[in-house]
Amino acid sequence: MKQNNSVNDFILLGLTQDPVRQKMVFVIFFIFYVGTVVGNLLIIVTIKSNQTLETPMCFFLFYLSLADSCFSTSTAPRLIVNALSATTIISYNECMTQVFALHLFGCMEIFVLILMAMDRYVAICKPLHYPTIMSRKVCIILIVLAWIGSFIHSIAQIILALRLPFCGPNLIDHYCCDLQPLLKLVCMDTYLINLLLVSNSGAICSSSFVILMTSYIVILHSLRNHSAEGRNKALSTCTSHIIVVILFFGPCIFIYTCPPTTLPMDKMVAVFYTIGTPFLNPLIYTLRNSQVKNAMRKLWHIKITSGTKKRIEGLS
């Protein structure tokens, strides 16, 4: 990466400088990160190993869990390590890589949530055409387009970041590298750059949120013509999706549509959508999806039974 500055590395100030609170940060976010990785990997393995889960919704849920795992991994490990480290230096190249990964997997999560809302819309509002519209081929094409769109967005962000001139200081008042905290360190007027950031990341978050909420309003309106049982089932599914959308997009819109000013709550808001939401997603989708829960029980019951038999055979 070509550097357009005299800074070779940055110092991440993290969430706090207090030694006691840093230990608390380590414990809390270590638990969050392990829970995120284990929960999402559990969903990924369950969906891949169970043929009864070969539905469009589970297909998209697989990629949501994959995006969640990678999205959290792009920030959480650095936050956890820095909480107990005497030095919190991050190199310029590593910082730019983090910017790229953060936007790649964050944007992918946004697109997958839109695809999941689309799947629910077709299933509820156009049930007779559902097998044709949401065929396996169509789902694969949609996921490929989501990856391409996410990659283009990340490329745009990293090009913008690489063109920023840093002349010092190199103290980032954040726990990760992102364009908003980096803009506070550049030695040039950032009005135009911030405008580009809002028109890119801010527009994606805001427009996606409007699209998602509109689709769910249409879905909920159409439920009036369904039976009580069908209405309750659809409401249960849509409710979990709406919870995820609000938890993810609320903080995301706040971060990427506000001017680059230093606010005490900015870092905590960022923590919520970069680490908190990926942790909650597996809980929300497994607790409110009986099909996935039953498949998990069967899968891990078989594995435990198989492991027990092998140990017994080994002893005998």
PDB file of N, CA and C in Angstrom, residues 59-60 63-64 66-67 100 103-116 118 137-155 204 208:
ATOM      1  N   PHE A  59     -30.331 -20.805   3.422  1.00  0.00           N
ATOM      2  CA  PHE A  59     -29.223 -20.477   2.523  1.00  0.00           C
ATOM      3  C   PHE A  59     -28.686 -19.084   2.836  1.00  0.00           C
ATOM      4  N   PHE A  60     -29.588 -18.118   2.994  1.00  0.00           N
ATOM      5  CA  PHE A  60     -29.183 -16.750   3.331  1.00  0.00           C
ATOM      6  C   PHE A  60     -28.692 -16.659   4.774  1.00  0.00           C
ATOM      7  N   TYR A  63     -25.008 -17.429   5.006  1.00  0.00           N
ATOM      8  CA  TYR A  63     -24.115 -16.327   4.633  1.00  0.00           C
ATOM      9  C   TYR A  63     -24.184 -15.179   5.629  1.00  0.00           C
ATOM     10  N   LEU A  64     -25.316 -15.009   6.305  1.00  0.00           N
ATOM     11  CA  LEU A  64     -25.384 -14.008   7.364  1.00  0.00           C
ATOM     12  C   LEU A  64     -24.457 -14.399   8.513  1.00  0.00           C
ATOM     13  N   LEU A  66     -21.824 -16.338   8.289  1.00  0.00           N
ATOM     14  CA  LEU A  66     -20.454 -16.202   7.794  1.00  0.00           C
ATOM     15  C   LEU A  66     -20.011 -14.747   7.841  1.00  0.00           C
ATOM     16  N   ALA A  67     -20.882 -13.844   7.387  1.00  0.00           N
ATOM     17  CA  ALA A  67     -20.553 -12.419   7.414  1.00  0.00           C
ATOM     18  C   ALA A  67     -20.404 -11.914   8.847  1.00  0.00           C
ATOM     19  N   PHE A 100     -10.765  -2.132   5.099  1.00  0.00           N
ATOM     20  CA  PHE A 100     -11.310  -2.917   3.984  1.00  0.00           C
ATOM     21  C   PHE A 100     -12.199  -4.048   4.494  1.00  0.00           C
ATOM     22  N   HIS A 103     -15.618  -2.929   6.123  1.00  0.00           N
ATOM     23  CA  HIS A 103     -16.658  -2.522   5.179  1.00  0.00           C
ATOM     24  C   HIS A 103     -17.099  -3.668   4.272  1.00  0.00           C
ATOM     25  N   LEU A 104     -16.197  -4.577   3.949  1.00  0.00           N
ATOM     26  CA  LEU A 104     -16.561  -5.718   3.106  1.00  0.00           C
ATOM     27  C   LEU A 104     -17.622  -6.579   3.789  1.00  0.00           C
ATOM     28  N   PHE A 105     -17.340  -7.009   5.021  1.00  0.00           N
ATOM     29  CA  PHE A 105     -18.268  -7.920   5.702  1.00  0.00           C
ATOM     30  C   PHE A 105     -19.468  -7.184   6.298  1.00  0.00           C
ATOM     31  N   GLY A 106     -19.282  -5.909   6.659  1.00  0.00           N
ATOM     32  CA  GLY A 106     -20.420  -5.134   7.125  1.00  0.00           C
ATOM     33  C   GLY A 106     -21.429  -4.903   6.008  1.00  0.00           C
ATOM     34  N   CYS A 107     -20.941  -4.560   4.821  1.00  0.00           N
ATOM     35  CA  CYS A 107     -21.809  -4.353   3.669  1.00  0.00           C
ATOM     36  C   CYS A 107     -22.464  -5.664   3.249  1.00  0.00           C
ATOM     37  N   MET A 108     -21.720  -6.766   3.338  1.00  0.00           N
ATOM     38  CA  MET A 108     -22.283  -8.075   3.007  1.00  0.00           C
ATOM     39  C   MET A 108     -23.434  -8.413   3.941  1.00  0.00           C
ATOM     40  N   GLU A 109     -23.290  -8.107   5.221  1.00  0.00           N
ATOM     41  CA  GLU A 109     -24.371  -8.356   6.177  1.00  0.00           C
ATOM     42  C   GLU A 109     -25.617  -7.553   5.801  1.00  0.00           C
ATOM     43  N   ILE A 110     -25.430  -6.314   5.391  1.00  0.00           N
ATOM     44  CA  ILE A 110     -26.557  -5.475   4.981  1.00  0.00           C
ATOM     45  C   ILE A 110     -27.287  -6.096   3.796  1.00  0.00           C
ATOM     46  N   PHE A 111     -26.523  -6.521   2.785  1.00  0.00           N
ATOM     47  CA  PHE A 111     -27.142  -7.091   1.586  1.00  0.00           C
ATOM     48  C   PHE A 111     -27.853  -8.411   1.896  1.00  0.00           C
ATOM     49  N   VAL A 112     -27.279  -9.224   2.773  1.00  0.00           N
ATOM     50  CA  VAL A 112     -27.920 -10.494   3.119  1.00  0.00           C
ATOM     51  C   VAL A 112     -29.224 -10.251   3.875  1.00  0.00           C
ATOM     52  N   LEU A 113     -29.243  -9.254   4.750  1.00  0.00           N
ATOM     53  CA  LEU A 113     -30.481  -8.915   5.462  1.00  0.00           C
ATOM     54  C   LEU A 113     -31.563  -8.478   4.479  1.00  0.00           C
ATOM     55  N   ILE A 114     -31.182  -7.751   3.428  1.00  0.00           N
ATOM     56  CA  ILE A 114     -32.141  -7.351   2.391  1.00  0.00           C
ATOM     57  C   ILE A 114     -32.662  -8.579   1.653  1.00  0.00           C
ATOM     58  N   LEU A 115     -31.774  -9.526   1.336  1.00  0.00           N
ATOM     59  CA  LEU A 115     -32.185 -10.751   0.642  1.00  0.00           C
ATOM     60  C   LEU A 115     -33.115 -11.593   1.510  1.00  0.00           C
ATOM     61  N   MET A 116     -32.868 -11.623   2.802  1.00  0.00           N
ATOM     62  CA  MET A 116     -33.738 -12.369   3.712  1.00  0.00           C
ATOM     63  C   MET A 116     -35.121 -11.728   3.785  1.00  0.00           C
ATOM     64  N   MET A 118     -36.439 -10.004   1.350  1.00  0.00           N
ATOM     65  CA  MET A 118     -37.022 -10.313   0.044  1.00  0.00           C
ATOM     66  C   MET A 118     -37.605 -11.719   0.038  1.00  0.00           C
ATOM     67  N   LYS A 137     -30.961 -21.498  -8.041  1.00  0.00           N
ATOM     68  CA  LYS A 137     -30.136 -20.743  -8.988  1.00  0.00           C
ATOM     69  C   LYS A 137     -30.245 -19.246  -8.723  1.00  0.00           C
ATOM     70  N   VAL A 138     -31.465 -18.772  -8.495  1.00  0.00           N
ATOM     71  CA  VAL A 138     -31.681 -17.349  -8.223  1.00  0.00           C
ATOM     72  C   VAL A 138     -30.980 -16.930  -6.939  1.00  0.00           C
ATOM     73  N   CYS A 139     -31.073 -17.783  -5.899  1.00  0.00           N
ATOM     74  CA  CYS A 139     -30.431 -17.469  -4.611  1.00  0.00           C
ATOM     75  C   CYS A 139     -28.918 -17.354  -4.756  1.00  0.00           C
ATOM     76  N   ILE A 140     -28.326 -18.254  -5.533  1.00  0.00           N
ATOM     77  CA  ILE A 140     -26.878 -18.217  -5.754  1.00  0.00           C
ATOM     78  C   ILE A 140     -26.481 -16.946  -6.488  1.00  0.00           C
ATOM     79  N   ILE A 141     -27.255 -16.585  -7.509  1.00  0.00           N
ATOM     80  CA  ILE A 141     -26.976 -15.356  -8.261  1.00  0.00           C
ATOM     81  C   ILE A 141     -27.059 -14.133  -7.344  1.00  0.00           C
ATOM     82  N   LEU A 142     -28.079 -14.100  -6.479  1.00  0.00           N
ATOM     83  CA  LEU A 142     -28.257 -12.971  -5.560  1.00  0.00           C
ATOM     84  C   LEU A 142     -27.093 -12.853  -4.581  1.00  0.00           C
ATOM     85  N   ILE A 143     -26.612 -13.997  -4.067  1.00  0.00           N
ATOM     86  CA  ILE A 143     -25.480 -13.978  -3.132  1.00  0.00           C
ATOM     87  C   ILE A 143     -24.207 -13.519  -3.838  1.00  0.00           C
ATOM     88  N   VAL A 144     -23.997 -13.977  -5.062  1.00  0.00           N
ATOM     89  CA  VAL A 144     -22.821 -13.550  -5.832  1.00  0.00           C
ATOM     90  C   VAL A 144     -22.864 -12.040  -6.064  1.00  0.00           C
ATOM     91  N   LEU A 145     -24.041 -11.522  -6.401  1.00  0.00           N
ATOM     92  CA  LEU A 145     -24.193 -10.075  -6.594  1.00  0.00           C
ATOM     93  C   LEU A 145     -23.942  -9.318  -5.290  1.00  0.00           C
ATOM     94  N   ALA A 146     -24.359  -9.908  -4.166  1.00  0.00           N
ATOM     95  CA  ALA A 146     -24.126  -9.281  -2.860  1.00  0.00           C
ATOM     96  C   ALA A 146     -22.631  -9.196  -2.564  1.00  0.00           C
ATOM     97  N   TRP A 147     -21.888 -10.270  -2.857  1.00  0.00           N
ATOM     98  CA  TRP A 147     -20.432 -10.259  -2.653  1.00  0.00           C
ATOM     99  C   TRP A 147     -19.772  -9.221  -3.563  1.00  0.00           C
ATOM    100  N   ILE A 148     -20.213  -9.151  -4.817  1.00  0.00           N
ATOM    101  CA  ILE A 148     -19.635  -8.185  -5.757  1.00  0.00           C
ATOM    102  C   ILE A 148     -19.904  -6.754  -5.283  1.00  0.00           C
ATOM    103  N   GLY A 149     -21.155  -6.489  -4.870  1.00  0.00           N
ATOM    104  CA  GLY A 149     -21.503  -5.159  -4.376  1.00  0.00           C
ATOM    105  C   GLY A 149     -20.701  -4.784  -3.143  1.00  0.00           C
ATOM    106  N   SER A 150     -20.523  -5.741  -2.228  1.00  0.00           N
ATOM    107  CA  SER A 150     -19.746  -5.485  -1.012  1.00  0.00           C
ATOM    108  C   SER A 150     -18.285  -5.198  -1.342  1.00  0.00           C
ATOM    109  N   PHE A 151     -17.752  -5.946  -2.298  1.00  0.00           N
ATOM    110  CA  PHE A 151     -16.353  -5.755  -2.699  1.00  0.00           C
ATOM    111  C   PHE A 151     -16.158  -4.375  -3.337  1.00  0.00           C
ATOM    112  N   ILE A 152     -17.101  -3.964  -4.184  1.00  0.00           N
ATOM    113  CA  ILE A 152     -17.001  -2.644  -4.823  1.00  0.00           C
ATOM    114  C   ILE A 152     -17.058  -1.542  -3.767  1.00  0.00           C
ATOM    115  N   HIS A 153     -17.961  -1.692  -2.804  1.00  0.00           N
ATOM    116  CA  HIS A 153     -18.063  -0.706  -1.724  1.00  0.00           C
ATOM    117  C   HIS A 153     -16.757  -0.630  -0.928  1.00  0.00           C
ATOM    118  N   SER A 154     -16.173  -1.782  -0.602  1.00  0.00           N
ATOM    119  CA  SER A 154     -14.930  -1.812   0.173  1.00  0.00           C
ATOM    120  C   SER A 154     -13.768  -1.214  -0.604  1.00  0.00           C
ATOM    121  N   ILE A 155     -13.726  -1.490  -1.893  1.00  0.00           N
ATOM    122  CA  ILE A 155     -12.679  -0.917  -2.741  1.00  0.00           C
ATOM    123  C   ILE A 155     -12.775   0.609  -2.740  1.00  0.00           C
ATOM    124  N   ILE A 204     -25.843   3.898   1.979  1.00  0.00           N
ATOM    125  CA  ILE A 204     -26.124   2.458   1.964  1.00  0.00           C
ATOM    126  C   ILE A 204     -26.899   2.054   3.208  1.00  0.00           C
ATOM    127  N   SER A 208     -30.874   1.192   2.833  1.00  0.00           N
ATOM    128  CA  SER A 208     -31.153  -0.214   3.130  1.00  0.00           C
ATOM    129  C   SER A 208     -32.148  -0.335   4.276  1.00  0.00           C
TER     130      SER A 208
END
